[in-house]
mmCIF file of C-alpha atoms in Angstrom:
data_model
loop_
_atom_site.group_PDB
_atom_site.id
_atom_site.type_symbol
_atom_site.label_atom_id
_atom_site.label_comp_id
_atom_site.label_asym_id
_atom_site.label_seq_id
_atom_site.Cartn_x
_atom_site.Cartn_y
_atom_site.Cartn_z
ATOM 1 C CA MET A 400 -118.650 276.114 287.035
ATOM 2 C CA LEU A 401 -117.861 279.429 286.587
ATOM 3 C CA ASP A 402 -121.415 280.849 286.629
ATOM 4 C CA LYS A 403 -121.427 279.725 289.899
ATOM 5 C CA THR A 404 -118.822 282.184 291.268
ATOM 6 C CA SER A 405 -120.071 285.939 292.473
ATOM 7 C CA ASP A 406 -116.764 287.525 291.007
ATOM 8 C CA ILE A 407 -117.285 285.882 287.650
ATOM 9 C CA PRO A 408 -115.983 288.921 284.735
ATOM 10 C CA LEU A 409 -119.683 289.915 282.553
ATOM 11 C CA ILE A 410 -117.923 288.049 279.595
ATOM 12 C CA LEU A 411 -117.692 284.851 280.599
ATOM 13 C CA GLN A 412 -121.088 285.056 282.529
ATOM 14 C CA GLY A 413 -124.122 283.146 280.616
ATOM 15 C CA ALA A 414 -121.873 279.844 279.557
ATOM 16 C CA PRO A 415 -123.854 276.930 278.843
ATOM 17 C CA ASP A 416 -124.092 274.661 281.773
ATOM 18 C CA THR A 417 -122.746 271.184 280.168
ATOM 19 C CA THR A 418 -120.246 268.867 279.971
ATOM 20 C CA GLU A 419 -118.984 269.308 276.785
ATOM 21 C CA PHE A 420 -118.811 273.344 276.819
ATOM 22 C CA ARG A 421 -116.618 272.573 280.094
ATOM 23 C CA LYS A 422 -114.676 270.217 278.642
ATOM 24 C CA LEU A 423 -114.353 272.834 275.422
ATOM 25 C CA ARG A 424 -113.842 275.769 277.495
ATOM 26 C CA LYS A 425 -110.968 273.834 279.808
ATOM 27 C CA ARG A 426 -109.259 273.256 276.566
ATOM 28 C CA ILE A 427 -109.069 276.049 275.095
ATOM 29 C CA ILE A 428 -107.454 277.755 278.522
ATOM 30 C CA ARG A 429 -105.176 275.167 279.380
ATOM 31 C CA GLU A 430 -104.023 275.534 275.401
ATOM 32 C CA THR A 431 -103.893 279.477 275.695
ATOM 33 C CA ARG A 432 -101.938 279.142 278.392
ATOM 34 C CA ALA A 433 -99.288 276.642 277.390
ATOM 35 C CA VAL A 434 -98.429 279.409 274.763
ATOM 36 C CA LEU A 435 -98.012 282.026 277.382
ATOM 37 C CA ASP A 436 -95.698 279.820 279.067
ATOM 38 C CA GLN A 437 -93.686 278.524 276.718
ATOM 39 C CA TYR A 438 -93.181 281.192 274.627
ATOM 40 C CA GLY A 439 -92.396 283.800 277.695
ATOM 41 C CA MET A 440 -94.927 286.044 277.087
ATOM 42 C CA VAL A 441 -96.157 287.149 280.115
ATOM 43 C CA GLU A 442 -94.378 290.124 281.941
ATOM 44 C CA PRO A 443 -96.320 290.821 285.370
ATOM 45 C CA GLY A 444 -97.308 294.393 285.423
ATOM 46 C CA ALA A 445 -97.138 294.790 281.521
ATOM 47 C CA ARG A 446 -100.010 296.344 279.246
ATOM 48 C CA TRP A 447 -101.489 294.307 276.388
ATOM 49 C CA LEU A 448 -103.268 296.065 273.490
ATOM 50 C CA VAL A 449 -105.969 292.993 272.901
ATOM 51 C CA CYS A 450 -106.955 293.629 269.281
ATOM 52 C CA LEU A 451 -110.596 292.894 268.594
ATOM 53 C CA SER A 452 -112.049 292.547 265.129
ATOM 54 C CA GLY A 453 -115.397 291.364 265.882
ATOM 55 C CA GLY A 454 -114.714 287.663 264.652
ATOM 56 C CA LYS A 455 -115.236 284.555 266.557
ATOM 57 C CA ASP A 456 -111.467 284.444 267.222
ATOM 58 C CA SER A 457 -110.714 287.578 268.710
ATOM 59 C CA TYR A 458 -113.682 287.216 271.109
ATOM 60 C CA THR A 459 -112.214 283.709 272.238
ATOM 61 C CA LEU A 460 -108.731 285.306 272.735
ATOM 62 C CA LEU A 461 -110.080 287.983 274.783
ATOM 63 C CA ALA A 462 -112.293 285.524 276.899
ATOM 64 C CA ALA A 463 -109.494 283.673 277.383
ATOM 65 C CA LEU A 464 -107.170 286.089 278.824
ATOM 66 C CA ILE A 465 -109.793 288.028 281.023
ATOM 67 C CA GLU A 466 -110.124 284.523 282.226
ATOM 68 C CA LEU A 467 -106.555 283.818 282.989
ATOM 69 C CA LYS A 468 -106.246 287.436 284.717
ATOM 70 C CA TRP A 469 -109.229 286.659 286.952
ATOM 71 C CA ARG A 470 -107.803 283.647 287.748
ATOM 72 C CA GLY A 471 -104.559 285.453 288.791
ATOM 73 C CA LEU A 472 -102.559 283.367 286.098
ATOM 74 C CA LEU A 473 -101.965 286.487 283.728
ATOM 75 C CA PRO A 474 -100.429 289.077 285.535
ATOM 76 C CA VAL A 475 -101.185 292.057 283.129
ATOM 77 C CA GLU A 476 -103.381 294.649 282.071
ATOM 78 C CA LEU A 477 -105.310 293.850 279.221
ATOM 79 C CA LEU A 478 -106.801 296.850 276.927
ATOM 80 C CA ALA A 479 -109.342 295.682 274.236
ATOM 81 C CA CYS A 480 -108.772 297.981 270.619
ATOM 82 C CA ASN A 481 -110.601 297.699 267.559
ATOM 83 C CA LEU A 482 -109.862 299.148 264.435
ATOM 84 C CA ASP A 483 -112.780 300.787 262.418
ATOM 85 C CA GLN A 484 -110.960 300.432 259.593
ATOM 86 C CA GLY A 485 -114.383 302.198 257.490
ATOM 87 C CA GLN A 486 -115.555 299.460 255.529
ATOM 88 C CA PRO A 487 -119.144 300.201 253.939
ATOM 89 C CA GLY A 488 -121.568 298.682 256.199
ATOM 90 C CA PHE A 489 -119.351 297.495 259.130
ATOM 91 C CA PRO A 490 -121.285 297.943 262.172
ATOM 92 C CA ALA A 491 -119.645 300.259 264.096
ATOM 93 C CA THR A 492 -121.726 300.362 267.430
ATOM 94 C CA VAL A 493 -121.549 296.377 267.910
ATOM 95 C CA LEU A 494 -118.262 296.531 269.448
ATOM 96 C CA PRO A 495 -118.376 299.404 271.563
ATOM 97 C CA GLU A 496 -121.680 298.469 272.737
ATOM 98 C CA PHE A 497 -120.672 295.261 273.974
ATOM 99 C CA LEU A 498 -117.633 296.330 275.437
ATOM 100 C CA THR A 499 -119.127 298.776 277.274
ATOM 101 C CA ARG A 500 -121.618 296.025 278.886
ATOM 102 C CA MET A 501 -119.284 293.658 279.857
ATOM 103 C CA GLN A 502 -117.013 296.673 281.373
ATOM 104 C CA ILE A 503 -114.144 296.039 279.905
ATOM 105 C CA PRO A 504 -111.326 298.672 278.951
ATOM 106 C CA HIS A 505 -110.923 299.166 275.326
ATOM 107 C CA ARG A 506 -110.277 301.565 272.631
ATOM 108 C CA ILE A 507 -112.225 301.950 269.671
ATOM 109 C CA GLU A 508 -110.087 304.109 266.251
ATOM 110 C CA TYR A 509 -111.615 304.813 263.477
ATOM 111 C CA ARG A 510 -109.148 304.897 260.455
ATOM 112 C CA ASP A 511 -110.484 305.051 256.757
ATOM 113 C CA THR A 512 -107.751 301.936 255.578
ATOM 114 C CA TYR A 513 -110.872 300.989 253.123
ATOM 115 C CA SER A 514 -110.547 303.603 250.724
ATOM 116 C CA ILE A 515 -106.761 303.693 250.470
ATOM 117 C CA VAL A 516 -107.193 299.927 250.104
ATOM 118 C CA MET A 517 -110.123 299.720 247.425
ATOM 119 C CA ASP A 518 -107.650 302.839 245.476
ATOM 120 C CA LYS A 519 -104.516 301.334 245.274
ATOM 121 C CA VAL A 520 -105.229 297.994 244.670
ATOM 122 C CA PRO A 521 -105.860 296.861 241.052
ATOM 123 C CA ALA A 522 -109.161 295.218 240.301
ATOM 124 C CA GLY A 523 -108.599 291.404 240.511
ATOM 125 C CA ARG A 524 -105.864 291.786 243.083
ATOM 126 C CA THR A 525 -106.576 290.383 247.087
ATOM 127 C CA TYR A 526 -106.445 293.202 249.383
ATOM 128 C CA CYS A 527 -104.841 291.338 252.232
ATOM 129 C CA ALA A 528 -101.879 292.492 251.944
ATOM 130 C CA LEU A 529 -102.137 296.100 251.562
ATOM 131 C CA CYS A 530 -105.249 296.235 254.353
ATOM 132 C CA SER A 531 -103.150 294.366 257.030
ATOM 133 C CA ARG A 532 -100.018 296.451 256.643
ATOM 134 C CA LEU A 533 -102.025 299.392 257.109
ATOM 135 C CA ARG A 534 -104.105 297.666 260.051
ATOM 136 C CA ARG A 535 -100.593 296.464 261.788
ATOM 137 C CA GLY A 536 -99.292 300.193 261.473
ATOM 138 C CA ASN A 537 -102.191 301.445 263.217
ATOM 139 C CA LEU A 538 -102.035 299.015 265.755
ATOM 140 C CA TYR A 539 -98.919 299.614 266.551
ATOM 141 C CA ARG A 540 -99.036 303.560 266.706
ATOM 142 C CA ILE A 541 -102.166 302.781 269.308
ATOM 143 C CA ALA A 542 -99.962 300.621 271.342
ATOM 144 C CA ARG A 543 -97.224 303.037 271.645
ATOM 145 C CA GLU A 544 -99.671 305.652 272.741
ATOM 146 C CA GLU A 545 -101.465 303.498 275.392
ATOM 147 C CA GLY A 546 -98.161 302.704 276.922
ATOM 148 C CA CYS A 547 -98.383 298.844 275.656
ATOM 149 C CA SER A 548 -95.635 296.644 275.166
ATOM 150 C CA ALA A 549 -97.199 294.073 272.968
ATOM 151 C CA VAL A 550 -100.058 293.762 270.614
ATOM 152 C CA VAL A 551 -102.026 290.945 270.864
ATOM 153 C CA LEU A 552 -103.550 288.996 268.019
ATOM 154 C CA GLY A 553 -105.978 286.281 267.471
ATOM 155 C CA HIS A 554 -104.672 283.927 265.129
ATOM 156 C CA HIS A 555 -105.036 280.722 265.925
ATOM 157 C CA ARG A 556 -103.292 276.816 265.152
ATOM 158 C CA ASP A 557 -105.052 276.820 261.579
ATOM 159 C CA ASP A 558 -104.304 280.118 260.440
ATOM 160 C CA LEU A 559 -100.388 279.291 261.336
ATOM 161 C CA LEU A 560 -101.015 276.172 259.182
ATOM 162 C CA GLU A 561 -102.709 277.907 256.692
ATOM 163 C CA THR A 562 -99.822 281.195 256.338
ATOM 164 C CA PHE A 563 -97.234 277.610 256.406
ATOM 165 C CA PHE A 564 -98.651 276.350 253.589
ATOM 166 C CA MET A 565 -99.557 279.844 251.769
ATOM 167 C CA ASN A 566 -95.253 280.025 251.884
ATOM 168 C CA LEU A 567 -94.844 276.736 250.703
ATOM 169 C CA LEU A 568 -96.673 276.558 247.700
ATOM 170 C CA HIS A 569 -97.015 280.462 246.456
ATOM 171 C CA GLY A 570 -94.018 281.579 248.445
ATOM 172 C CA GLY A 571 -91.448 278.849 247.970
ATOM 173 C CA ARG A 572 -89.985 279.329 251.591
ATOM 174 C CA LEU A 573 -90.995 277.634 254.675
ATOM 175 C CA ALA A 574 -92.466 279.790 257.298
ATOM 176 C CA THR A 575 -95.307 280.784 259.394
ATOM 177 C CA MET A 576 -96.770 283.285 261.629
ATOM 178 C CA PRO A 577 -94.372 282.437 264.999
ATOM 179 C CA PRO A 578 -96.530 282.867 268.552
ATOM 180 C CA LYS A 579 -94.172 285.910 269.600
ATOM 181 C CA LEU A 580 -92.135 288.353 267.563
ATOM 182 C CA VAL A 581 -90.791 292.021 267.785
ATOM 183 C CA ASN A 582 -91.892 294.383 265.067
ATOM 184 C CA GLU A 583 -90.031 295.580 262.631
ATOM 185 C CA ASP A 584 -88.865 298.766 264.802
ATOM 186 C CA GLY A 585 -87.666 296.434 267.941
ATOM 187 C CA ASP A 586 -89.995 298.131 270.432
ATOM 188 C CA LEU A 587 -93.332 296.475 270.845
ATOM 189 C CA PHE A 588 -93.947 292.353 270.777
ATOM 190 C CA VAL A 589 -96.374 290.881 268.733
ATOM 191 C CA TYR A 590 -98.388 287.686 270.710
ATOM 192 C CA ARG A 591 -100.329 284.978 269.216
ATOM 193 C CA PRO A 592 -101.690 283.244 272.534
ATOM 194 C CA LEU A 593 -104.463 281.358 270.296
ATOM 195 C CA ALA A 594 -101.538 279.492 268.617
ATOM 196 C CA PHE A 595 -102.153 276.045 269.731
ATOM 197 C CA VAL A 596 -105.789 276.608 269.575
ATOM 198 C CA SER A 597 -107.891 275.481 266.765
ATOM 199 C CA GLU A 598 -110.449 277.825 264.507
ATOM 200 C CA GLU A 599 -113.006 274.723 265.242
ATOM 201 C CA ASP A 600 -112.979 275.442 268.694
ATOM 202 C CA CYS A 601 -112.773 279.403 268.840
ATOM 203 C CA ASP A 602 -116.086 279.271 266.670
ATOM 204 C CA ARG A 603 -117.634 276.586 269.046
ATOM 205 C CA PHE A 604 -116.907 278.711 271.983
ATOM 206 C CA ALA A 605 -117.591 281.727 270.715
ATOM 207 C CA ARG A 606 -121.247 280.625 269.468
ATOM 208 C CA ALA A 607 -121.909 278.685 272.259
ATOM 209 C CA MET A 608 -121.582 282.327 274.502
ATOM 210 C CA GLY A 609 -123.544 284.226 272.217
ATOM 211 C CA TYR A 610 -121.223 286.948 270.839
ATOM 212 C CA PRO A 611 -121.954 289.271 268.567
ATOM 213 C CA ILE A 612 -119.802 287.811 265.433
ATOM 214 C CA ILE A 613 -118.797 290.650 263.153
ATOM 215 C CA PRO A 614 -118.014 288.829 259.662
ATOM 216 C CA CYS A 615 -114.913 291.007 257.917
ATOM 217 C CA ASP A 616 -116.712 291.532 254.549
ATOM 218 C CA LEU A 617 -113.907 292.825 252.473
ATOM 219 C CA CYS A 618 -111.663 289.549 252.119
ATOM 220 C CA GLY A 619 -114.354 287.602 252.456
ATOM 221 C CA SER A 620 -116.040 289.144 249.660
ATOM 222 C CA GLN A 621 -113.235 288.039 247.566
ATOM 223 C CA ASP A 622 -113.589 285.108 245.487
ATOM 224 C CA GLY A 623 -110.146 282.669 244.450
ATOM 225 C CA LEU A 624 -108.326 283.969 247.244
ATOM 226 C CA GLN A 625 -104.855 281.587 247.992
ATOM 227 C CA ARG A 626 -105.632 281.217 251.557
ATOM 228 C CA MET A 627 -109.168 279.853 250.855
ATOM 229 C CA GLN A 628 -107.749 277.671 248.832
ATOM 230 C CA VAL A 629 -105.138 276.520 251.223
ATOM 231 C CA LYS A 630 -108.399 276.050 253.682
ATOM 232 C CA ALA A 631 -109.999 273.697 251.267
ATOM 233 C CA LEU A 632 -106.949 271.606 251.047
ATOM 234 C CA LEU A 633 -106.682 271.330 254.898
ATOM 235 C CA ASN A 634 -110.494 271.001 254.973
ATOM 236 C CA ASP A 635 -110.310 268.004 252.768
ATOM 237 C CA TRP A 636 -107.446 266.224 253.959
ATOM 238 C CA GLU A 637 -108.806 266.379 257.701
ATOM 239 C CA LYS A 638 -112.430 264.690 256.340
ATOM 240 C CA ARG A 639 -110.198 261.602 254.514
ATOM 241 C CA MET A 640 -107.927 261.781 257.284
ATOM 242 C CA PRO A 641 -109.041 262.649 260.629
ATOM 243 C CA GLY A 642 -106.470 264.487 262.994
ATOM 244 C CA ARG A 643 -104.119 265.581 259.802
ATOM 245 C CA ARG A 644 -103.971 269.365 261.195
ATOM 246 C CA ASN A 645 -102.570 267.997 264.632
ATOM 247 C CA ILE A 646 -100.070 265.977 263.296
ATOM 248 C CA MET A 647 -98.687 268.745 260.943
ATOM 249 C CA PHE A 648 -98.920 271.339 263.702
ATOM 250 C CA ARG A 649 -97.109 269.099 265.259
ATOM 251 C CA ALA A 650 -94.629 268.660 262.545
ATOM 252 C CA LEU A 651 -94.198 272.316 262.718
ATOM 253 C CA MET A 652 -93.032 272.477 266.132
ATOM 254 C CA ASN A 653 -90.641 269.297 265.540
ATOM 255 C CA ILE A 654 -87.997 270.530 262.632
ATOM 256 C CA ARG A 655 -84.805 268.668 261.995
ATOM 257 C CA PRO A 656 -82.296 271.379 260.542
ATOM 258 C CA SER A 657 -80.161 268.924 259.969
ATOM 259 C CA HIS A 658 -82.415 266.831 257.648
ATOM 260 C CA MET A 659 -83.500 270.075 255.756
ATOM 261 C CA PRO A 660 -81.178 271.152 252.652
ATOM 262 C CA ASP A 661 -80.571 274.715 253.479
ATOM 263 C CA PRO A 662 -77.236 275.572 254.154
ATOM 264 C CA GLU A 663 -78.082 278.478 256.257
ATOM 265 C CA LEU A 664 -79.767 276.324 258.438
ATOM 266 C CA PHE A 665 -77.136 273.819 259.388
ATOM 267 C CA ASP A 666 -73.135 273.661 258.875
ATOM 268 C CA PHE A 667 -73.094 271.053 256.473
ATOM 269 C CA LEU A 668 -69.274 272.025 255.356
ATOM 270 C CA SER A 669 -68.018 271.261 258.863
ATOM 271 C CA LEU A 670 -70.052 267.582 258.713
ATOM 272 C CA ALA A 671 -66.861 264.799 259.165
ATOM 273 C CA THR A 672 -66.820 260.955 260.018
ATOM 274 C CA ALA A 673 -63.952 259.212 262.240
ATOM 275 C CA SER A 674 -62.182 258.429 258.803
ATOM 276 C CA ASN A 675 -62.911 261.228 256.430
ATOM 277 C CA PRO A 676 -62.673 264.818 258.605
ATOM 278 C CA GLY A 677 -64.534 266.331 255.084
ATOM 279 C CA PRO A 678 -63.348 269.155 253.018
ATOM 280 C CA ASP A 679 -62.055 272.194 254.205
ATOM 281 C CA PRO A 680 -64.960 274.775 254.493
ATOM 282 C CA LYS A 681 -62.523 277.722 253.551
ATOM 283 C CA THR A 682 -61.532 275.654 250.249
ATOM 284 C CA PRO A 683 -63.762 276.351 247.509
ATOM 285 C CA LEU A 684 -64.037 273.123 245.211
ATOM 286 C CA ASP A 685 -62.490 272.825 241.191
ATOM 287 C CA LEU A 686 -65.446 272.457 239.610
ATOM 288 C CA ASP A 687 -63.304 272.524 236.448
ATOM 289 C CA ALA A 688 -61.507 269.733 237.752
ATOM 290 C CA MET A 689 -64.716 267.154 238.769
#
């Protein structure tokens, strides 16, 4: 067990000494490492900005990365970062005190994006788009100032699934948040190492470890959000058909371009059989003659 090792990082100490928790922790570490390896995220000597909101997901992310680093499986430098966005009632001392107590290198940045969001978003509209855009811009700036090559986020498997259905049902496209991408300016990676980890596992892990979880009172205070509706839909499917989330997520990683009707995704014009070479893709069809 981890606690029996003398040099264990402070953030990993005090773990429940149960078989159930050991299985949970090993599963999270295994799935996180699988994402890092499968998507080629690890560059030895790199410096990562690990974004910490104070929610269960970001605590799980930080703990998993620190354990992998401690085990010699993640040869990168980690800098935890919290962006205090000026939300009224936000417990601004919780994260600095926690990170200091855990002896984790960190940076706390204050930017009052809350006031901007409340001023710019009309009544009845959701805050998420503008709030996340402002947060992302500040995190990119901080990463550059700190010499980091990647911004690391705590989005998990269920976030990716919900985003897929948001795009499907409301955006008219098949897309989600990829585990790895390059920002629009082309100078930073964005990583999501928890892409294979379930939200339930993040919640169980963070609560079992007793981390000081801070709820999001800005987005979470709004009723009728499309994402909450999608979450409820997925929860209902999972309740009626256990294991459905895993199957749907596997589908996101098992796409067959030739079985989708997007002509930009697959070259249907070049399809041919032995007896029928197909039309010349350079010759337009005469629709009037049909």
